[in-house]
Coordinates of C-alpha atoms and ligand atoms in Angstrom, one line a residue:
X30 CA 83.6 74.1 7.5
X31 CA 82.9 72.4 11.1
X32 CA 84.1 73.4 14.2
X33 CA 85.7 71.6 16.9
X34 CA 84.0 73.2 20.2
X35 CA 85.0 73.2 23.8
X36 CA 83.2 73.1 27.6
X37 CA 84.1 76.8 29.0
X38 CA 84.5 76.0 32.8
X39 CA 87.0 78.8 35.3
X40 CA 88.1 80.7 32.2
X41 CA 89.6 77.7 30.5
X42 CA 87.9 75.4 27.3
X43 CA 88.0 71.9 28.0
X44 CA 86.9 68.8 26.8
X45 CA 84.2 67.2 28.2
X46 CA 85.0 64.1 31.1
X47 CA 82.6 62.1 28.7
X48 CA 84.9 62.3 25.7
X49 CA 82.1 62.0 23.6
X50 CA 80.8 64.5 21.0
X51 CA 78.0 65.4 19.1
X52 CA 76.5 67.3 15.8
X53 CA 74.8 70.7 15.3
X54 CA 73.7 71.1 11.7
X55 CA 72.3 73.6 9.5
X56 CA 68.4 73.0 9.1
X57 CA 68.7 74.4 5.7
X58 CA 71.3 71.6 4.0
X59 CA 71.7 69.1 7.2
X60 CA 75.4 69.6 6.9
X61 CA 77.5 69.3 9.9
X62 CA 78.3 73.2 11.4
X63 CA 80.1 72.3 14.6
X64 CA 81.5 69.8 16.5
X65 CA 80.0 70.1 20.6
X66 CA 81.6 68.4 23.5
X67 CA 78.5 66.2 25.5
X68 CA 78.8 67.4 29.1
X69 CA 78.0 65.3 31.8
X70 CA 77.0 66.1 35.4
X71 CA 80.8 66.0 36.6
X72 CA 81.5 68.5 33.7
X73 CA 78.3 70.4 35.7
X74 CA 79.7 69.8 39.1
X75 CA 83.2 71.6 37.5
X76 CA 81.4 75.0 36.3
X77 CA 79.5 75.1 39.6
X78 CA 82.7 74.8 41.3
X79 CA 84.3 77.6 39.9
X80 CA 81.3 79.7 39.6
X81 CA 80.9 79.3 43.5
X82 CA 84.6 79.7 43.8
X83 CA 84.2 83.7 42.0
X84 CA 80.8 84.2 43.3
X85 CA 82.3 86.1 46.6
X86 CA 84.4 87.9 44.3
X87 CA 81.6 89.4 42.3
X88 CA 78.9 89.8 45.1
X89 CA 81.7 92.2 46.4
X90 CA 82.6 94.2 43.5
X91 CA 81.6 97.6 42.8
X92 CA 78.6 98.9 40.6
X93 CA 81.0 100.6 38.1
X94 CA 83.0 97.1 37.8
X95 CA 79.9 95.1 37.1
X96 CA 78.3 98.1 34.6
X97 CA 82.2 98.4 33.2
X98 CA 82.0 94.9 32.3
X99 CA 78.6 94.6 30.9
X100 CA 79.8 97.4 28.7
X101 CA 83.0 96.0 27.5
X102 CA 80.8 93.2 26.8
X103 CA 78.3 95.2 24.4
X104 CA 81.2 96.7 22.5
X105 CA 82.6 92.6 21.8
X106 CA 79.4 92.3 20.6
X107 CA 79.3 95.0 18.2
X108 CA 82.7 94.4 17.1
X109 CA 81.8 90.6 16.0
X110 CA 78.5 91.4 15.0
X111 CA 78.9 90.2 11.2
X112 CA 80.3 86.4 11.7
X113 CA 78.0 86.0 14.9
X114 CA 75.1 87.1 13.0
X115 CA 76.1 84.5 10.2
X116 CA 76.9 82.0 12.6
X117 CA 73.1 82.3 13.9
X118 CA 71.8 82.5 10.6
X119 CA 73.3 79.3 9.6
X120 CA 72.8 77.2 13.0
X121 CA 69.6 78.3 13.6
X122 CA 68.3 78.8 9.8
X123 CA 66.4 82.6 10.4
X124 CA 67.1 84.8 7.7
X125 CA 70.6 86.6 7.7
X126 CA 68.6 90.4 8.6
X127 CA 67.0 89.1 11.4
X128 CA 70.3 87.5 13.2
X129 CA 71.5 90.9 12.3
X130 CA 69.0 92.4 14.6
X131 CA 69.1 89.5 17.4
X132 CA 72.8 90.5 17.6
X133 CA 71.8 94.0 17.8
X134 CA 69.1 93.7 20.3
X135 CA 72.4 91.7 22.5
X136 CA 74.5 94.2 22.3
X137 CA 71.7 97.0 23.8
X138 CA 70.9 94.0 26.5
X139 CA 74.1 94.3 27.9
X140 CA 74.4 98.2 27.7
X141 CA 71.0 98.6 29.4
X142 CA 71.8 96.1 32.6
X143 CA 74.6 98.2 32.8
X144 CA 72.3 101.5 33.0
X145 CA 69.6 99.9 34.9
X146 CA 72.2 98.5 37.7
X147 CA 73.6 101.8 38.6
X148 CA 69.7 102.6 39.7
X149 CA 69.0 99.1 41.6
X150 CA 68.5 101.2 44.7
X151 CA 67.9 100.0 48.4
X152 CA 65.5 101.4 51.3
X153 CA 65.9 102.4 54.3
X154 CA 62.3 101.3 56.1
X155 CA 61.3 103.5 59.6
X156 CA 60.6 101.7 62.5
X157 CA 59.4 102.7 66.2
X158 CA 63.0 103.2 67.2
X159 CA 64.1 106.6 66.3
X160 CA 67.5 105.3 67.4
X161 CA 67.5 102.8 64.9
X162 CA 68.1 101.8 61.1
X163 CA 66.5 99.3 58.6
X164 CA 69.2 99.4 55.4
X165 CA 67.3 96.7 52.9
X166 CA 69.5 96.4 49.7
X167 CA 69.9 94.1 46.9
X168 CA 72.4 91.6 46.7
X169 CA 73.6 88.8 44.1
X170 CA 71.7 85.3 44.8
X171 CA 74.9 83.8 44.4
X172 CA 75.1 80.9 41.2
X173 CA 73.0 81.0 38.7
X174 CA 71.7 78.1 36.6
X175 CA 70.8 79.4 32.8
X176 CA 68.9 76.7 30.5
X177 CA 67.8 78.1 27.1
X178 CA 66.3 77.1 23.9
X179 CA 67.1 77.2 20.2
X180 CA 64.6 79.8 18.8
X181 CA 66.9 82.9 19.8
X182 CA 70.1 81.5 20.7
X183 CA 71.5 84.9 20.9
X184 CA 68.9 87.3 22.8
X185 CA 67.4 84.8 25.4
X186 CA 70.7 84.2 26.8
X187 CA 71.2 87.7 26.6
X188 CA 68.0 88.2 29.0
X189 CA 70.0 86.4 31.8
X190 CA 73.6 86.3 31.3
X191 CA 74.1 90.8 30.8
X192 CA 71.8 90.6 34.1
X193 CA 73.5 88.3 35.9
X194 CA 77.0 90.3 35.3
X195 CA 75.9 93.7 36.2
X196 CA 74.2 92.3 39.6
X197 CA 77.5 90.1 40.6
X198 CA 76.0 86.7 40.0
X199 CA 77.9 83.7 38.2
X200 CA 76.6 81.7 36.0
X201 CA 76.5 78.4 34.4
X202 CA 74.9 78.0 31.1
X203 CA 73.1 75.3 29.2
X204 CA 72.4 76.4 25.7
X205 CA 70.2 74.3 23.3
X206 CA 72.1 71.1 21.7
X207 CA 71.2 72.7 18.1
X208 CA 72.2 76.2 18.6
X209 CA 75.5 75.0 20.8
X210 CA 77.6 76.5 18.4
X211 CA 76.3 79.8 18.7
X212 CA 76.1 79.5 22.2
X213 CA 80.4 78.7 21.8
X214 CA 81.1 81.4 19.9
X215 CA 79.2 83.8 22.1
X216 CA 80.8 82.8 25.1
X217 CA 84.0 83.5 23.2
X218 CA 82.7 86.7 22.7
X219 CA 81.6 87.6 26.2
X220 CA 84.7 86.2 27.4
X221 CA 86.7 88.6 25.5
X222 CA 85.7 91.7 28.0
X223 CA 88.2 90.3 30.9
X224 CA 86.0 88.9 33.4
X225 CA 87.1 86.8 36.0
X226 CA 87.7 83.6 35.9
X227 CA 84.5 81.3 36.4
X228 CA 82.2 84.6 36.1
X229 CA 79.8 82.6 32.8
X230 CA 80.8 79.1 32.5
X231 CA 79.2 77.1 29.2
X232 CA 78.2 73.3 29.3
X233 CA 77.1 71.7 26.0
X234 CA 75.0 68.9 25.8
X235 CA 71.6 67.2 26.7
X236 CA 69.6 69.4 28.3
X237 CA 67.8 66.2 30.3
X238 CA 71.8 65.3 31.7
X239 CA 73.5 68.9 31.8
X240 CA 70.6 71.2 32.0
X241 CA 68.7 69.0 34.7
X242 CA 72.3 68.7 37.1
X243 CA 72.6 72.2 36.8
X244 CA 68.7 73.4 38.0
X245 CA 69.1 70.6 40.8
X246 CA 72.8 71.1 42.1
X247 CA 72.6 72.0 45.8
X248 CA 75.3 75.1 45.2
X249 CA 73.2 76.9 42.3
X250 CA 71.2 79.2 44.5
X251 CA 69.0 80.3 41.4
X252 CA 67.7 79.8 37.7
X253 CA 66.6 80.9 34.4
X254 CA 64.7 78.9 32.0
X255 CA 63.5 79.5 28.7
X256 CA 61.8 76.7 26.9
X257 CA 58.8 74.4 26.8
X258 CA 56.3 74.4 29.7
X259 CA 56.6 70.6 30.0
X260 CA 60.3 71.2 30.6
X261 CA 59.5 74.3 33.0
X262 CA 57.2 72.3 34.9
X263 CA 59.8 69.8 35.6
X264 CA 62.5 72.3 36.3
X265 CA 60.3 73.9 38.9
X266 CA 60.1 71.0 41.0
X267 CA 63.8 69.8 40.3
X268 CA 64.7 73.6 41.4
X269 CA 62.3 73.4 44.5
X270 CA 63.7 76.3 47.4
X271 CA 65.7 77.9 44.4
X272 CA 64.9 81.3 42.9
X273 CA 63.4 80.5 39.8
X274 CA 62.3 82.7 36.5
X275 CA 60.8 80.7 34.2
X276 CA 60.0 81.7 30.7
X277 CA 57.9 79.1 29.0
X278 CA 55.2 78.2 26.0
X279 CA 52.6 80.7 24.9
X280 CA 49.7 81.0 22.1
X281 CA 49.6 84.2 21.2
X282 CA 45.9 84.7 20.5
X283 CA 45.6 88.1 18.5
X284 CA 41.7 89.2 18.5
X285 CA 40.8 91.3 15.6
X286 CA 37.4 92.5 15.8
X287 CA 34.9 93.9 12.9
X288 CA 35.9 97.6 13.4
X289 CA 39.9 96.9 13.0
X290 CA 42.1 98.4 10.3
X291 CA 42.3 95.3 8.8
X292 CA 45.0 95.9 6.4
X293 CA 47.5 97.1 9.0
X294 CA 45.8 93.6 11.3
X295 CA 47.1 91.5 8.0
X296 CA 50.5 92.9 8.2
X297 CA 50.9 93.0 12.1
X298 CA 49.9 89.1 11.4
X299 CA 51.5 87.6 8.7
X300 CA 54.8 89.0 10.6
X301 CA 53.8 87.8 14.3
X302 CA 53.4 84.4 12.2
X303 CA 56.2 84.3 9.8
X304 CA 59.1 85.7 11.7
X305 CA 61.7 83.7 12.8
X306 CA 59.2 81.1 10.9
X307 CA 56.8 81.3 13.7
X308 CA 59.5 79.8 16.6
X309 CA 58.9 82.7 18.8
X310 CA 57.0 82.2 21.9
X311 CA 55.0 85.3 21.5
X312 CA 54.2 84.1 18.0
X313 CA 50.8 84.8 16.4
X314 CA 49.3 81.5 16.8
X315 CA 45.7 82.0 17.1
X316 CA 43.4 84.9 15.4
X317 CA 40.2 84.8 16.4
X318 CA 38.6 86.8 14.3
X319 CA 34.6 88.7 14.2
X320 CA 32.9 86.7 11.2
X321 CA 32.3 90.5 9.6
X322 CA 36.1 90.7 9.3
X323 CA 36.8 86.9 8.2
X324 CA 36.8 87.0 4.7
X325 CA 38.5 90.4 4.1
X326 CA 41.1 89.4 6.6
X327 CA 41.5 86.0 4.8
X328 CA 42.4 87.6 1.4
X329 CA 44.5 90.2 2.8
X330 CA 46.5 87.5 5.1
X331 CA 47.0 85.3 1.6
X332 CA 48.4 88.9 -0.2
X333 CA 51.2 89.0 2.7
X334 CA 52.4 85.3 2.1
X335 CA 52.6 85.8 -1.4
X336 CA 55.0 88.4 -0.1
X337 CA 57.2 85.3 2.1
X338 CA 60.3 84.5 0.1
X339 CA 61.2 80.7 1.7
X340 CA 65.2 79.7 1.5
X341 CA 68.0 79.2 3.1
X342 CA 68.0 81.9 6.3
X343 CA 72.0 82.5 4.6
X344 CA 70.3 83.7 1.3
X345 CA 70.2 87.3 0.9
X346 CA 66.7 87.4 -0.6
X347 CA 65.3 85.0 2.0
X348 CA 62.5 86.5 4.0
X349 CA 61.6 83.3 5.7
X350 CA 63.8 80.2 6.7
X351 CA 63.2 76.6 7.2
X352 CA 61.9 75.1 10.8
X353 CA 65.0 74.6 13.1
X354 CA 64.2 70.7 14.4
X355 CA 62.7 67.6 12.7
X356 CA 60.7 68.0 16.2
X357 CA 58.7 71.3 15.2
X358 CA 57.9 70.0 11.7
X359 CA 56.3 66.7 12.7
X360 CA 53.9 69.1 15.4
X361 CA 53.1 71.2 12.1
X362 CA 52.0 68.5 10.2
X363 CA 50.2 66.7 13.1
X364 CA 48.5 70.4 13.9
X365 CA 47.3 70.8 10.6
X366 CA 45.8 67.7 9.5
X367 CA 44.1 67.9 12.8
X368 CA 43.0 71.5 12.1
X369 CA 41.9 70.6 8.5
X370 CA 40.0 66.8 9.8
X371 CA 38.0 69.2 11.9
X372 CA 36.7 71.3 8.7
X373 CA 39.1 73.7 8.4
X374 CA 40.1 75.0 4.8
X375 CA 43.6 75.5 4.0
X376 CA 44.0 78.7 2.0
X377 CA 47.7 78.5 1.3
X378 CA 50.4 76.5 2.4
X379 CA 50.4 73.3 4.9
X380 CA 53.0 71.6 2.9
X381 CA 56.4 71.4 3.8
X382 CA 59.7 70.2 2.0
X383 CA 62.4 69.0 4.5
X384 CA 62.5 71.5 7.5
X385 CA 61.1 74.3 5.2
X386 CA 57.9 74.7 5.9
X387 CA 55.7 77.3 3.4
X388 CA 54.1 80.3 4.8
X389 CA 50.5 78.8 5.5
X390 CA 46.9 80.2 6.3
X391 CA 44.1 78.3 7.2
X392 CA 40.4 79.7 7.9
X393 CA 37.4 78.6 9.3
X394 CA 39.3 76.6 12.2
X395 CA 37.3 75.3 14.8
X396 CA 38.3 76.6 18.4
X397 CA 38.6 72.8 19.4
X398 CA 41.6 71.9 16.8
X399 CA 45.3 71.7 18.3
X400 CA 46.3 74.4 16.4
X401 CA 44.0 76.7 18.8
X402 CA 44.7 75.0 22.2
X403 CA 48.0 74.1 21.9
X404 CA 51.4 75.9 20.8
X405 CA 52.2 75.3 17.0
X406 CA 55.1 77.0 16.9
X407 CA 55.5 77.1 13.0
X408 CA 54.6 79.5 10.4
X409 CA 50.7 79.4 10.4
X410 CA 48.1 81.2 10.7
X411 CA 44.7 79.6 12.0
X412 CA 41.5 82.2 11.2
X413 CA 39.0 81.1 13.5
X414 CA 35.7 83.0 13.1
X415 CA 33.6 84.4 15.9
X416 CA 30.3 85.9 16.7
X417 CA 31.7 88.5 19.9
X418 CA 34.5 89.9 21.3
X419 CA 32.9 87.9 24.3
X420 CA 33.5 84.4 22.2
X421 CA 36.9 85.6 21.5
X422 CA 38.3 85.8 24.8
X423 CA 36.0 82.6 25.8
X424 CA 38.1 80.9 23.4
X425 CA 41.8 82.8 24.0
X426 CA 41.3 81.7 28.0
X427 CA 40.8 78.4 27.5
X428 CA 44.1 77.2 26.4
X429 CA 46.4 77.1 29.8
X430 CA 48.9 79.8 28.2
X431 CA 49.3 83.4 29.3
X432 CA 52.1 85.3 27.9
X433 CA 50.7 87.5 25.3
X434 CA 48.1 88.5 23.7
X435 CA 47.1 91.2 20.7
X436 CA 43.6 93.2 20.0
X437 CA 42.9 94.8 17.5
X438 CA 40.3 97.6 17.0
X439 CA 39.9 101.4 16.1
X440 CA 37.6 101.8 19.3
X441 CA 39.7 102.3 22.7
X442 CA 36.7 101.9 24.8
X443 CA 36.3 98.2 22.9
X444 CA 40.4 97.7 22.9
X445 CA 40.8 98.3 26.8
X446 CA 37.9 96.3 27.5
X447 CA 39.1 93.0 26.1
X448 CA 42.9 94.3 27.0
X449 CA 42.2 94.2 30.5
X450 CA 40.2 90.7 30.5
X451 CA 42.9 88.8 29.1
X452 CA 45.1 86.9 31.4
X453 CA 48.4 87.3 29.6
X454 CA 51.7 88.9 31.2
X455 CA 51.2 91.4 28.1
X456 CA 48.1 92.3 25.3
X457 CA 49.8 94.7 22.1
X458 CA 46.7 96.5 21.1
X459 CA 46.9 97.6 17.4
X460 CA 50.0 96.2 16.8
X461 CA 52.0 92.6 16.2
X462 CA 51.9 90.0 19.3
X463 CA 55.8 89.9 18.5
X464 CA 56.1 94.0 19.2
X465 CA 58.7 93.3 22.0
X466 CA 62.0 95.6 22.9
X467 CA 64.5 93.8 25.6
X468 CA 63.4 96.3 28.4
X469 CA 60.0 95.4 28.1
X470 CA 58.7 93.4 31.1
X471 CA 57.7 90.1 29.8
X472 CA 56.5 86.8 31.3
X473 CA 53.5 84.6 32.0
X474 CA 50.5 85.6 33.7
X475 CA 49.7 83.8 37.1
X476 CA 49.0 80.2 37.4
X477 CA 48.7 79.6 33.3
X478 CA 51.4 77.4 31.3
X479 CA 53.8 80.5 30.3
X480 CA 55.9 80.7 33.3
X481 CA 56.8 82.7 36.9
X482 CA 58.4 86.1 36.7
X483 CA 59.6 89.3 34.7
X484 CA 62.3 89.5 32.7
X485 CA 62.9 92.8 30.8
X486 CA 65.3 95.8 32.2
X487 CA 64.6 96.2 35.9
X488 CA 62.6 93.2 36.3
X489 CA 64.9 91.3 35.4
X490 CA 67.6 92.7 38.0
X491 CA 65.1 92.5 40.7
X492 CA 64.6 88.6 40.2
X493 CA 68.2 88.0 39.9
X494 CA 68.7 89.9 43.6
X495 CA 67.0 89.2 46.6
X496 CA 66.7 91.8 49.5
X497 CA 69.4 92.0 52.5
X498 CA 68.6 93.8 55.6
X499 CA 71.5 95.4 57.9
X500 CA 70.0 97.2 61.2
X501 CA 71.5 99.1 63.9
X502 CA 71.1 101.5 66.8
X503 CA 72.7 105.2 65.5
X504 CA 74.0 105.3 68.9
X505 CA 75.1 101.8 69.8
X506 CA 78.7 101.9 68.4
Ligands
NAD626 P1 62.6 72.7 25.5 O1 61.9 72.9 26.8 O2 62.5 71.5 24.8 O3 64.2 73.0 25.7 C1 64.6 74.2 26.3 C2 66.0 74.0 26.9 O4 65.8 73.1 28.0 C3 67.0 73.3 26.0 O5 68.3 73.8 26.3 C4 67.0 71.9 26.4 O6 68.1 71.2 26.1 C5 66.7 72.0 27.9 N1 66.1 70.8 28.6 C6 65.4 69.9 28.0 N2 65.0 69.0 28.9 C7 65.5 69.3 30.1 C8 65.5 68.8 31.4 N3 64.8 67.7 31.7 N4 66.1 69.5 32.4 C9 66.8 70.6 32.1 N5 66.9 71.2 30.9 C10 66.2 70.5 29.9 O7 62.1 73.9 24.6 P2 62.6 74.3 23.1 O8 61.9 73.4 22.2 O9 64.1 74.3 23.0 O10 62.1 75.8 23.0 C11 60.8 76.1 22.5 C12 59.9 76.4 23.7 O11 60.5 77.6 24.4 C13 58.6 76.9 23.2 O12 57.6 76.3 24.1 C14 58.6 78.4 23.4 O13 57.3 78.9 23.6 C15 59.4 78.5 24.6 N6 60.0 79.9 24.7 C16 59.5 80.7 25.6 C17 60.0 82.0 25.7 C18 59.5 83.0 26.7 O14 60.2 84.0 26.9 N7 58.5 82.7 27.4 C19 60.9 82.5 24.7 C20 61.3 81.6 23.7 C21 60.9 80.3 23.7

């Protein structure tokens, strides 16, 4: 049954100044799920307001406060767990287990910023004075701007909003338009642990209205983005002489070469590729594999996707549900009749029915299609053969992305060395380019496509603070 949603702005849900509404749906049947209000800037200029209006409130607090609520939060979490996971499941279309873990994975977000806050310590820096004091600690930038996608509605949120809490900042949040009603319900949830009025604030709707007045509004002192790098790009210079973290696109090039265990490669593959049907930034995208390997890997990567059961993510049997957006499938099929104009041979898959799109292999892909320079993000793996580990990480550097990486070999000496070359924030060596836990730093390397800054545990923290320095004489009072 649909629900009629609301605008969270200073602890109360409101309808939007628009008076307009709009759809999200589930991917699986295209039936209505909820019922979103569409924000407009004034609804922005509201939640800054009152986000502002707490801000001095929470920079103040104490560190117990702050962890007390991140905690209260966690235990919400757990306690609504089941129709939350559902909720996801049916918005976003992933199967019902892994919403089950994304809600899981929340939960331990907001219980470690709690941990990790209570450790956020300060210096005190020596200078020629003997007489006198340098106190640097870490304060709450003030209002936070939030903009996330629709690929984890639950956990990327997560990444900023438990954060944001335990380090005293407010925040206003623009969730993706199709995962809105997620994004309702978990606000409803986070709301529940008593904090102050105006603490999280949620605005549905276009992300190019609400999200864009949020980034630029002269009061937000700081953002968070997760999403595209074409978006990021334009955030960043919308944001200009904000604090920005931006999370953005990767490619997840995975290098096997010809001494790998190649069955444990094949099933460290088919799930970087598969899960969450391959909407996951740090998605297997790529595998550029040595030509000794090719073949063997080929027919062990087509065993797994006989494996993939394709439904509805509410089934119980599903293992793999359908794209979330019309927008994703139309790249898929683009992707892959570019791949397969090129020469490339589609061992199974590349057909799609509606949003569900099958599990889908292709080999001999030459390092020039789409599917190796740009981000797919679908369920598909591209083999593309190679003569050198050299070749390999010719290829994986020439795409623009950097945000990880996997290698795969049962030499160190030969793991480390490619390891170290590649220019991704982080390179899983023998294991899944999706192997990820929430305390893990994670972000883009340097100057590539995939983003500025750390989020993860501490990181995280740190880029949500900046440093405030108090000084005085000992004997000047
Ligand atoms: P997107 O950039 O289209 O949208 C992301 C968010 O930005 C949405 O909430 C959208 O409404 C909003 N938005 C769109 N235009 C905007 C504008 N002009 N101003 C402000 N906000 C705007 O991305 P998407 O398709 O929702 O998500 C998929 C992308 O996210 C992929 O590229 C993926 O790699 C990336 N991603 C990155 C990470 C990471 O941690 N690096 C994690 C997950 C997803």
């Amino acid at each position: 049954m649909s629900e009629d949603c609301l605008l969270y702005i200073g602890g109360e849900w409101v309808r939007s100044d628009s008076g307009r509404t709009f759809a999200s749906t589930d991917p699986a049947t295209g039936e209505r799920v909820a019922t979103l209000q569409e924000g407009t800037p004034d609804d922005v200029d509201r939640a800054v307001a009152a986000a502002a209006a707490v801000a001095p409130r929470l920079r103040r607090s104490g560190v117990e406060t702050r962890a007390g609520w991140c905690e209260a939060v966690a235990a919400a979490i757990e306690a609504q767990a089941g129709p939350l996971a559902r909720a996801l499941s049916a918005e976003q279309g992933k199967p019902l287990a892994e919403a089950e873990g994304e809600v899981v994975t929340a939960a331990l977000g907001f219980r470690a910023a709690a941990g990790h806050v209570r450790h956020l310590d300060g210096t005190i820096t020596p200078v020629s004075d003997p007489d006198k004091r340098v106190l640097s600690r870490r304060v709450a930038r003030g209002v936070y701007a939030v903009v996330t996608p629709w690929n984890f509605p639950v956990n990327i949120p997560t990444e900023y909003l438990a954060p944001a809490l335990a380090t005293g900042n407010a925040v206003v949040w623009v969730p993706a338009p199709t995962t809105s009603h997620v994004a309702v319900l978990f606000t409803r949830i986070i709301a529940s642990a008593g904090l102050p009025a105006g603490t999280l604030n949620l605005v549905t709707g276009p992300g190019p209205v609400v999200g864009d007045a949020a980034v630029a509004h002269p009061d937000v002192h700081g953002v968070g983005f997760t999403g595209s790098s074409a978006t990021g790009a334009h955030i960043a210079r919308r944001a200009a002489g904000k604090a920005q973290l931006l999370e953005l696109g990767g490619n997840g090039p995975t290098i096997v070469l010809d001494d790998a265990d190649l069955e444990a490669a094949a099933v460290a593959i088919a799930s970087g590729a598969f899960f969450n049907a391959g909407q996951t930034c740090a998605a297997t995208e790529v595998v550029l594999v040595e030509r000794g390997a090719h073949d063997e890997l080929a027919r062990l990567l087509a065993d797994r996707v006989r494996d993939v059961v394709l439904g509805p993510g509410t089934d119980g049997d599903t293992t793999m549900g359908p794209l979330n957006n019309d927008g994703v499938a139309t790249k898929m099929d683009d992707h892959v009749a570019d791949a397969v104009e090129r020469g490339a041979t589609t061992l199974t898959g590349g057909a799609r029915s509606g949003l569900f799109y099958e599990p889908t292999v292709l080999s001999g892909v030459p390092p020039q299609a789409r599917l190796v320079r740009e981000e797919s993000f679908g369920p598909i793996v591209p083999l593309v053969p190679v003569d050198s580990a050299e070749e390999a990480l010719d290829i994986a550097s020439g795409p623009e992305f950097g945000l990880v990486a996997s290698v795969w070999s049962r030499s160190a000496r030969r793991a480390f060395a490619v390891a170290e070359e590649l220019r991704t924030g982080i390179v899983n060596i023998n294991d899944s380019s999706t192997w990820w836990e929430i305390h893990v730093p994670f972000g883009g390397g340097s100057g590539t496509l995939s983003g500025t800054g750390r989020l993860g545990g501490m990181h995280t923290l740190l880029e949500m603070t900046e440093i405030k320095t108090i000084t005085f004489g000992t004997s000047s009072f």
